[in-house]
Coordinates of C-alpha atoms in Angstrom, one line a residue:
M453 CA 28.9 -17.2 0.4
S454 CA 32.3 -16.1 1.6
G455 CA 31.2 -15.9 5.3
P456 CA 28.2 -15.7 7.6
I457 CA 25.6 -13.0 7.0
S458 CA 25.5 -10.4 9.8
N459 CA 24.0 -7.4 8.1
V460 CA 21.4 -7.3 5.3
A461 CA 20.5 -4.1 3.4
I462 CA 16.8 -4.1 2.7
V463 CA 15.8 -1.7 0.0
G464 CA 12.2 -0.7 0.6
G465 CA 10.5 -0.2 4.0
G466 CA 6.9 -1.2 3.2
F467 CA 5.3 -4.4 4.6
S468 CA 7.7 -6.8 2.9
G469 CA 10.8 -4.9 4.0
A470 CA 9.7 -4.1 7.5
M471 CA 8.5 -7.6 8.3
L472 CA 11.6 -9.1 6.8
A473 CA 13.7 -6.9 9.0
A474 CA 11.7 -8.1 12.1
R475 CA 12.1 -11.8 11.2
L476 CA 15.8 -11.4 10.5
A477 CA 16.2 -9.8 13.9
E478 CA 14.4 -12.7 15.5
A479 CA 16.9 -15.0 13.7
G480 CA 19.8 -13.0 15.1
I481 CA 20.7 -11.2 11.9
G482 CA 21.0 -7.4 11.7
S483 CA 19.6 -5.4 8.9
T484 CA 19.5 -1.8 7.6
L485 CA 16.0 -0.9 6.4
I486 CA 16.2 1.8 3.7
N487 CA 13.0 3.7 2.9
R488 CA 12.3 6.9 1.0
S489 CA 10.3 8.3 3.9
A490 CA 10.2 7.9 7.6
D491 CA 6.9 6.0 7.4
F492 CA 8.5 2.6 7.8
G493 CA 6.1 -0.3 7.4
L494 CA 3.4 1.4 5.4
G495 CA 4.3 1.4 1.7
V496 CA 1.8 2.6 -0.8
A497 CA -0.9 0.1 0.2
Y498 CA -1.1 1.0 3.9
S499 CA -0.3 4.6 3.9
T500 CA -3.8 5.7 2.8
P501 CA -5.4 7.9 5.4
F502 CA -8.9 7.1 4.2
E503 CA -10.9 4.9 6.6
G504 CA -13.0 3.5 3.8
H505 CA -10.0 1.8 2.1
L506 CA -10.4 -1.8 3.4
L507 CA -8.2 -4.8 3.2
N508 CA -9.0 -7.2 0.4
V509 CA -8.3 -10.2 2.6
R510 CA -10.2 -11.2 5.8
S511 CA -8.4 -10.3 9.0
S512 CA -8.0 -13.9 10.0
R513 CA -5.5 -14.3 7.1
M514 CA -3.6 -11.1 7.6
S515 CA -1.2 -12.1 10.3
A516 CA 2.4 -11.0 9.8
L517 CA 3.6 -14.2 11.4
A518 CA 3.4 -17.6 9.6
D519 CA 3.4 -19.5 12.9
Q520 CA 0.7 -17.3 14.6
P521 CA -2.2 -17.1 12.2
D522 CA -4.4 -15.2 14.7
H523 CA -1.7 -12.6 15.5
F524 CA -3.4 -9.7 13.7
V525 CA -6.8 -10.5 15.0
R526 CA -5.5 -10.6 18.6
W527 CA -3.8 -7.3 17.9
L528 CA -7.0 -5.8 16.7
G529 CA -8.8 -7.0 19.8
A530 CA -6.3 -5.2 22.0
N531 CA -5.8 -2.1 19.8
A532 CA -8.8 -1.6 17.5
P533 CA -11.6 -3.8 19.0
A534 CA -14.2 -2.3 16.6
Y535 CA -12.4 -4.3 13.8
A536 CA -11.6 -7.5 15.6
D537 CA -14.0 -9.7 13.6
P538 CA -11.7 -12.4 12.1
D539 CA -14.0 -12.7 9.1
G540 CA -14.1 -8.9 8.6
F541 CA -12.1 -6.6 6.4
A542 CA -10.3 -4.0 8.5
P543 CA -9.2 -0.6 7.2
R544 CA -5.8 -0.6 5.5
K545 CA -4.6 2.2 7.6
I546 CA -5.3 0.1 10.7
F547 CA -3.2 -2.7 9.2
G548 CA -0.5 -0.2 8.7
R549 CA -0.5 0.6 12.4
Y550 CA -0.2 -3.1 13.1
V551 CA 2.8 -3.5 10.8
Q552 CA 4.5 -0.6 12.5
A553 CA 3.7 -1.9 15.9
R554 CA 5.1 -5.3 15.0
L555 CA 8.4 -3.8 13.8
A556 CA 8.7 -1.5 16.8
E557 CA 8.0 -4.5 19.2
V558 CA 10.8 -6.5 17.7
E559 CA 13.2 -3.5 17.8
A560 CA 12.4 -3.0 21.5
A561 CA 12.8 -6.7 22.3
I562 CA 16.0 -7.2 20.3
P563 CA 17.7 -3.8 20.3
G564 CA 20.4 -3.0 17.8
L565 CA 19.6 -5.4 15.1
V566 CA 17.4 -3.1 12.9
E567 CA 18.7 0.2 11.7
R568 CA 16.3 2.5 9.9
V569 CA 17.7 4.8 7.1
V570 CA 15.7 7.3 5.2
G571 CA 17.1 7.8 1.7
E572 CA 16.9 7.2 -2.0
V573 CA 18.8 4.2 -3.3
A574 CA 21.0 5.0 -6.3
G575 CA 22.8 1.7 -6.9
I576 CA 23.8 -1.7 -5.6
E577 CA 27.4 -2.6 -5.3
A578 CA 29.1 -5.9 -4.4
D579 CA 29.2 -5.1 -0.7
A580 CA 27.1 -2.0 -0.2
V581 CA 24.0 0.0 -1.2
V582 CA 24.7 3.5 -2.5
L583 CA 22.3 6.3 -1.7
S584 CA 21.6 9.3 -3.9
D585 CA 23.3 11.7 -1.4
G586 CA 26.5 9.7 -1.5
R587 CA 26.1 7.6 1.6
R588 CA 27.1 3.9 1.4
V589 CA 25.3 1.3 3.5
A590 CA 27.7 -1.7 3.9
A591 CA 25.9 -5.0 3.6
D592 CA 26.8 -8.7 3.4
A593 CA 23.6 -9.2 1.3
V594 CA 20.9 -7.1 -0.2
V595 CA 17.1 -7.7 -0.5
L596 CA 15.1 -5.6 -2.9
T597 CA 11.6 -5.1 -1.5
T598 CA 10.6 -2.0 -3.5
G599 CA 6.9 -2.7 -3.8
N600 CA 4.7 -1.5 -6.7
P601 CA 5.8 1.4 -8.8
A602 CA 3.4 4.0 -10.1
P603 CA 1.4 3.4 -13.3
K604 CA 3.1 4.4 -16.6
T605 CA 0.2 4.4 -19.1
A606 CA -0.9 8.1 -18.9
S607 CA 1.4 11.0 -19.1
G608 CA 1.8 14.3 -21.1
G609 CA 2.7 16.8 -18.5
S610 CA -0.8 18.2 -17.9
A611 CA -1.9 18.8 -14.3
R612 CA -5.3 17.3 -15.4
V613 CA -3.7 13.9 -16.1
L614 CA -3.1 12.2 -12.7
S615 CA -0.4 9.8 -13.7
D616 CA 0.3 8.7 -10.1
P617 CA -3.0 8.5 -8.2
W618 CA -1.3 7.6 -4.9
A619 CA 0.8 10.8 -4.8
P620 CA -0.1 12.8 -1.8
G621 CA -2.9 15.2 -2.6
A622 CA -3.4 13.8 -6.1
L623 CA -7.2 14.0 -6.0
E624 CA -7.6 17.3 -4.1
A625 CA -8.1 19.5 -7.1
I626 CA -11.0 17.4 -8.4
G627 CA -14.3 19.3 -7.8
A628 CA -17.5 17.9 -6.4
E629 CA -19.3 17.9 -9.7
D630 CA -16.3 17.2 -12.0
Q631 CA -16.5 14.5 -14.7
V632 CA -13.6 12.1 -14.4
L633 CA -12.0 9.7 -16.9
I634 CA -10.2 6.6 -15.5
V635 CA -7.9 4.3 -17.4
G636 CA -8.0 0.9 -15.7
T637 CA -10.9 -0.8 -14.0
G638 CA -9.2 -2.8 -11.3
L639 CA -8.5 -2.3 -7.6
T640 CA -6.9 1.1 -8.0
M641 CA -9.9 2.5 -9.7
V642 CA -12.1 1.2 -6.8
D643 CA -9.8 2.9 -4.3
M644 CA -9.8 6.2 -6.2
L645 CA -13.7 6.3 -6.5
Q646 CA -14.0 5.6 -2.8
A647 CA -11.5 8.4 -2.0
L648 CA -13.3 10.8 -4.3
E649 CA -16.7 10.2 -2.8
G650 CA -15.1 10.5 0.7
Q651 CA -14.0 14.0 -0.2
G652 CA -17.5 15.0 -1.3
W653 CA -17.4 14.2 -5.1
R654 CA -20.8 13.7 -6.7
G655 CA -19.8 13.7 -10.4
R656 CA -19.6 10.9 -13.0
A657 CA -16.8 8.6 -13.9
Q658 CA -16.1 6.9 -17.2
A659 CA -13.7 4.0 -17.0
L660 CA -11.8 2.3 -19.8
S661 CA -9.9 -1.0 -19.7
R662 CA -9.0 -3.6 -22.4
R663 CA -11.8 -5.9 -21.3
G664 CA -14.0 -3.7 -19.2
L665 CA -13.8 -6.1 -16.2
L666 CA -14.5 -5.1 -12.6
P667 CA -13.2 -6.7 -9.5
R668 CA -15.6 -9.3 -8.0
A669 CA -16.5 -9.1 -4.3
H670 CA -16.0 -11.6 -1.5
A671 CA -19.1 -13.3 -0.1
D672 CA -20.3 -12.2 3.3
L673 CA -18.9 -15.3 4.9
P674 CA -15.6 -17.2 4.1
D675 CA -15.8 -19.6 1.2
P676 CA -14.7 -23.2 1.9
P677 CA -12.0 -24.2 -0.6
E678 CA -13.0 -26.8 -3.3
A679 CA -10.1 -29.1 -4.0
P680 CA -8.9 -28.9 -7.6
T681 CA -9.5 -31.8 -9.9
P682 CA -6.6 -33.5 -11.6
A683 CA -7.8 -32.0 -14.9
M684 CA -7.4 -28.5 -13.5
L685 CA -3.7 -29.1 -12.8
E686 CA -2.3 -30.9 -15.9
G687 CA -2.5 -30.6 -19.6
P688 CA -3.1 -27.7 -22.1
L689 CA -4.3 -24.5 -20.6
S690 CA -7.5 -24.5 -22.5
E691 CA -8.4 -27.9 -21.1
R692 CA -7.5 -26.9 -17.6
M693 CA -9.8 -23.8 -18.0
K694 CA -12.7 -26.0 -19.1
A695 CA -12.2 -28.2 -16.1
S696 CA -12.0 -25.2 -13.8
R697 CA -15.3 -23.9 -15.2
V698 CA -17.0 -27.2 -14.5
V699 CA -15.8 -27.0 -10.8
A700 CA -16.9 -23.4 -10.6
E701 CA -20.4 -24.2 -11.9
D702 CA -20.8 -27.1 -9.5
A703 CA -19.2 -25.8 -6.3
G704 CA -19.0 -22.0 -6.8
W705 CA -16.3 -19.9 -8.4
R706 CA -15.1 -18.5 -5.1
E707 CA -14.8 -22.0 -3.7
M708 CA -12.8 -23.0 -6.8
M709 CA -10.5 -20.0 -6.5
E710 CA -9.9 -20.8 -2.8
G711 CA -8.9 -24.3 -3.7
L712 CA -6.3 -23.0 -6.1
R713 CA -4.9 -20.4 -3.8
P714 CA -2.4 -22.5 -1.8
I715 CA -0.9 -24.0 -4.9
T716 CA -0.9 -21.1 -7.3
A717 CA 2.8 -20.4 -7.0
D718 CA 3.7 -24.0 -7.5
L719 CA 1.5 -24.2 -10.6
W720 CA 3.3 -21.2 -12.0
A721 CA 6.7 -22.5 -11.2
K722 CA 5.9 -25.8 -13.0
A723 CA 4.4 -24.1 -16.1
D724 CA 6.5 -24.0 -19.2
L725 CA 7.0 -20.8 -21.1
A726 CA 4.1 -21.4 -23.6
T727 CA 1.7 -22.0 -20.7
R728 CA 2.9 -18.9 -18.9
R729 CA 2.5 -16.8 -22.1
G730 CA -1.0 -18.1 -22.5
I731 CA -1.9 -17.2 -18.9
L732 CA -0.7 -13.6 -19.5
R733 CA -2.4 -13.2 -22.8
H734 CA -5.7 -14.9 -22.2
L735 CA -6.3 -15.7 -18.5
R736 CA -4.7 -12.9 -16.5
P737 CA -7.5 -10.3 -16.6
W738 CA -10.1 -12.8 -15.6
W739 CA -7.8 -14.3 -13.0
D740 CA -7.2 -10.9 -11.4
V741 CA -10.8 -9.9 -11.0
H742 CA -11.8 -13.2 -9.5
R743 CA -8.6 -13.8 -7.4
H744 CA -8.1 -10.3 -6.0
R745 CA -11.6 -9.6 -4.6
I746 CA -12.9 -6.6 -2.8
A747 CA -14.7 -6.5 0.5
P748 CA -18.5 -7.1 0.3
R749 CA -19.2 -3.5 1.4
I750 CA -17.0 -2.1 -1.4
G751 CA -18.8 -4.3 -3.8
V752 CA -22.1 -2.7 -2.8
F753 CA -20.5 0.7 -3.2
I754 CA -19.4 0.0 -6.9
D755 CA -22.9 -1.5 -7.6
R756 CA -24.5 1.7 -6.3
L757 CA -22.4 3.9 -8.6
L758 CA -23.3 1.7 -11.5
A759 CA -26.9 1.8 -10.7
E760 CA -26.9 5.6 -10.3
G761 CA -25.3 6.0 -13.6
R762 CA -22.3 7.7 -12.0
L763 CA -19.9 5.0 -13.2
S764 CA -19.8 3.6 -16.7
V765 CA -17.3 1.1 -18.0
V766 CA -16.2 0.4 -21.6
A767 CA -13.8 -2.1 -23.1
G768 CA -11.1 -0.9 -25.4
R769 CA -7.6 0.4 -25.8
V770 CA -6.1 3.9 -25.3
K771 CA -5.3 5.5 -28.6
G772 CA -4.3 8.9 -27.3
I773 CA -4.7 11.4 -24.4
T774 CA -4.8 15.1 -24.9
A775 CA -5.3 17.7 -22.2
D776 CA -5.6 21.5 -21.9
D777 CA -6.8 23.9 -19.3
A778 CA -10.4 23.0 -20.1
G779 CA -10.1 19.2 -19.6
V780 CA -9.0 15.9 -21.0
R781 CA -9.9 14.0 -24.1
L782 CA -9.3 10.2 -24.3
D783 CA -9.3 8.7 -27.8
W784 CA -9.8 5.0 -27.8
I785 CA -10.4 2.0 -30.1
R786 CA -12.3 -1.2 -29.8
R787 CA -11.5 -4.1 -32.1
G788 CA -9.5 -1.9 -34.2
Q789 CA -12.2 0.7 -34.8
A790 CA -12.0 4.2 -33.4
Q791 CA -14.8 5.1 -31.0
T792 CA -16.4 8.4 -29.9
P793 CA -13.8 10.1 -27.7
L794 CA -14.4 10.2 -23.9
T795 CA -14.1 13.7 -22.3
G796 CA -13.8 14.9 -18.7
A797 CA -12.3 17.4 -16.4
W798 CA -9.6 15.0 -15.2
L799 CA -8.0 11.6 -16.1
I800 CA -6.7 9.2 -13.5
D801 CA -4.2 6.5 -14.5
C802 CA -5.4 3.3 -12.6
T803 CA -3.7 0.8 -14.9
G804 CA -1.7 -0.8 -12.2
P805 CA 2.0 -1.0 -11.4
G806 CA 4.4 0.2 -14.1
H807 CA 7.1 -2.5 -13.7
A808 CA 10.1 -1.7 -15.9
P809 CA 13.2 -3.3 -14.4
E810 CA 15.4 -2.3 -17.3
A811 CA 14.6 1.3 -16.9
N812 CA 14.8 1.3 -13.1
P813 CA 17.8 3.2 -11.7
V814 CA 18.5 0.4 -9.2
T815 CA 17.8 -2.8 -11.3
G816 CA 18.7 -1.4 -14.7
P817 CA 22.5 -1.4 -14.0
L818 CA 22.2 -4.9 -12.5
L819 CA 20.8 -6.1 -15.8
A820 CA 23.4 -4.2 -17.8
S821 CA 26.2 -5.7 -15.8
G822 CA 24.9 -9.2 -16.0
R823 CA 24.4 -9.5 -12.3
A824 CA 20.7 -10.0 -13.1
R825 CA 18.5 -11.0 -16.1
L826 CA 14.9 -10.5 -17.1
D827 CA 12.6 -13.4 -17.4
P828 CA 11.6 -14.3 -21.0
L829 CA 8.2 -12.6 -20.6
R830 CA 9.8 -9.5 -19.2
L831 CA 7.7 -9.6 -16.0
G832 CA 10.7 -8.9 -13.8
L833 CA 14.1 -10.3 -12.7
E834 CA 14.6 -14.0 -12.8
L835 CA 14.9 -15.6 -9.4
D836 CA 15.5 -19.1 -8.0
G837 CA 13.0 -20.7 -5.6
S838 CA 14.4 -18.9 -2.6
G839 CA 14.2 -15.5 -4.2
R840 CA 17.9 -15.2 -5.2
V841 CA 18.5 -13.1 -8.4
L842 CA 19.9 -15.1 -11.3
H843 CA 22.9 -13.8 -13.1
A844 CA 23.0 -13.5 -16.9
D845 CA 24.6 -17.0 -17.0
G846 CA 21.8 -18.5 -14.8
T847 CA 23.7 -18.8 -11.6
A848 CA 22.0 -17.6 -8.4
D849 CA 23.5 -14.7 -6.6
P850 CA 23.9 -15.6 -2.9
K851 CA 24.0 -12.0 -1.9
L852 CA 21.1 -10.5 -3.8
F853 CA 17.4 -11.3 -3.3
V854 CA 14.0 -9.9 -4.4
L855 CA 10.9 -10.0 -2.2
G856 CA 7.3 -8.8 -2.6
P857 CA 5.7 -7.5 -5.9
P858 CA 8.9 -7.3 -7.9
A859 CA 9.3 -11.1 -7.5
R860 CA 6.2 -11.7 -9.7
A861 CA 8.1 -13.3 -12.5
A862 CA 9.2 -16.2 -10.3
F863 CA 6.2 -16.6 -8.1
W864 CA 3.2 -14.9 -9.8
E865 CA 1.3 -14.4 -6.5
T866 CA 3.5 -11.9 -4.7
I867 CA 1.3 -9.1 -3.4
A868 CA -1.1 -10.6 -0.8
V869 CA 0.1 -10.8 2.7
P870 CA -0.2 -14.6 3.0
D871 CA 2.0 -15.0 0.0
V872 CA 4.6 -12.5 1.0
R873 CA 4.7 -14.0 4.5
K874 CA 5.7 -17.3 3.0
R875 CA 8.3 -15.7 0.8
I876 CA 9.8 -13.9 3.9
E877 CA 10.3 -17.2 5.6
D878 CA 12.1 -18.6 2.5
V879 CA 14.4 -15.6 2.3
V880 CA 15.2 -15.8 6.1
K881 CA 15.9 -19.5 5.7
A882 CA 18.3 -18.8 2.8
L883 CA 20.1 -16.1 4.6
T884 CA 20.6 -18.1 7.8
A885 CA 21.6 -21.3 6.0

C-alpha cells in the first residue's frame, strides 16, 4: 500500500458491513458505510418483521465479537430476556436489533469514525466509490459486503411470478386459500411458508427442486462434535464421503457435521479444482440441507405441513414457466422425461442467491478491467486468504476486499455469523497491518 489506511469504504450495510465498520472503529480506522436504505445492520436476513423467522444457529454461537462468545446472550438477557436461552433460537428480527445496537454503541463510544451513507453504488475507482447520483466517496480501501442477491431462476414479467420473495410486500397478494408453486426447497422456501401461514394462508404448496431435499432440523439440545477421522480429510472425495458416512452412522450425522464445522474453510482452501468441482456437482445439495439446519420448532412446522398434505415436494428441473391472469403453469422434467405440469395461483422463486459477478454493475467492470477475476468454477471473485481480490494476473489488490456471502469462492462457508465473524477479523488485521 502507498500509505496507512485511514478511511475504508464499505459497500453494503448488512451484518458483515456494519460489524466490520464497528471493528475498524475499535482499531482506530474510519469507514464510510454505504447502504441502499437507512436500515443499517439488517440486510435481507435480519430485516424480516415476522416473529416466527428464527435464527438457524443457537444464540450461544451468534455473538458479533470473536473474543466475547457470550456477547449476544448477555445482550438478550438485558434487552429481550424472553429469548435469553443460550441453546435457543432467537427471532431474526431480534438479532437485527442486536446488530444495530452494537453498531450504535461503537459509534457513541468512538465518535467520528463511522459515517453512514444511503445510496446505490455505481462503480469502484482506484481511490473512491461512485454512487448512482454522482456522489463520490473517497477511500483508501474498499470492502464489498453486498450480501446475497435475489434469485434469478423465475422471471417473465407476470405479477403472479414472485421472482424476489424478500421484496417488501411480496406475499401480500396471496389469498388465504390460494395454491402456491415454489421453485427451490431450501431455507428460503421454509421462510416463505412460515410467512404465508403467519398472514393467514391455509392453501397448499407444491415445491420443486433438483433433488427434492428439505433442510434438516437441529436436535433439541446442542450436538457434541465428533472429531473427523483421517480418512474424512484426505484422498478422493468418494472415499472421504464413505468415511464420513461411517462416522455419521456411529456417532450421529449432526455430531459428524459439527466436527467438520471448524475446519470446513480450510478443507475447501486445500481442495484442488477437481475436488471442488465434485463437491459442487455431487455433494453440495446434501451438504446444504445437513449443514444449514433449521430450528427444531421450524422442523415441526414443516413436518406438520407435509402430514396435512399442504406441502408436497418433487424432484426435477424447471423446463418452463408460463403465467396469465388466471395463474401459473410450471413445466418440469425428471431424468429427461416431461412430467405432468404443476399449476397454481402463484409461483415463488426460492432457488437461493443469484450470484452473477460478471453481470453485476459493481463487479462486472472490475472483471472487465482486469482488477478482478472469476474463480474457475464461476462461484465468485477469486480472493487470497485475507479476502483481497485477485487481479487478472493473480496478484492481490491491497485496496479491494470481499467479505460475507460474495466471498464463497474462496471460503465456501461465508454466510453463518461464526464464519463471517472470523473473516471480519482477518480483514481488519489486513487493513491494519
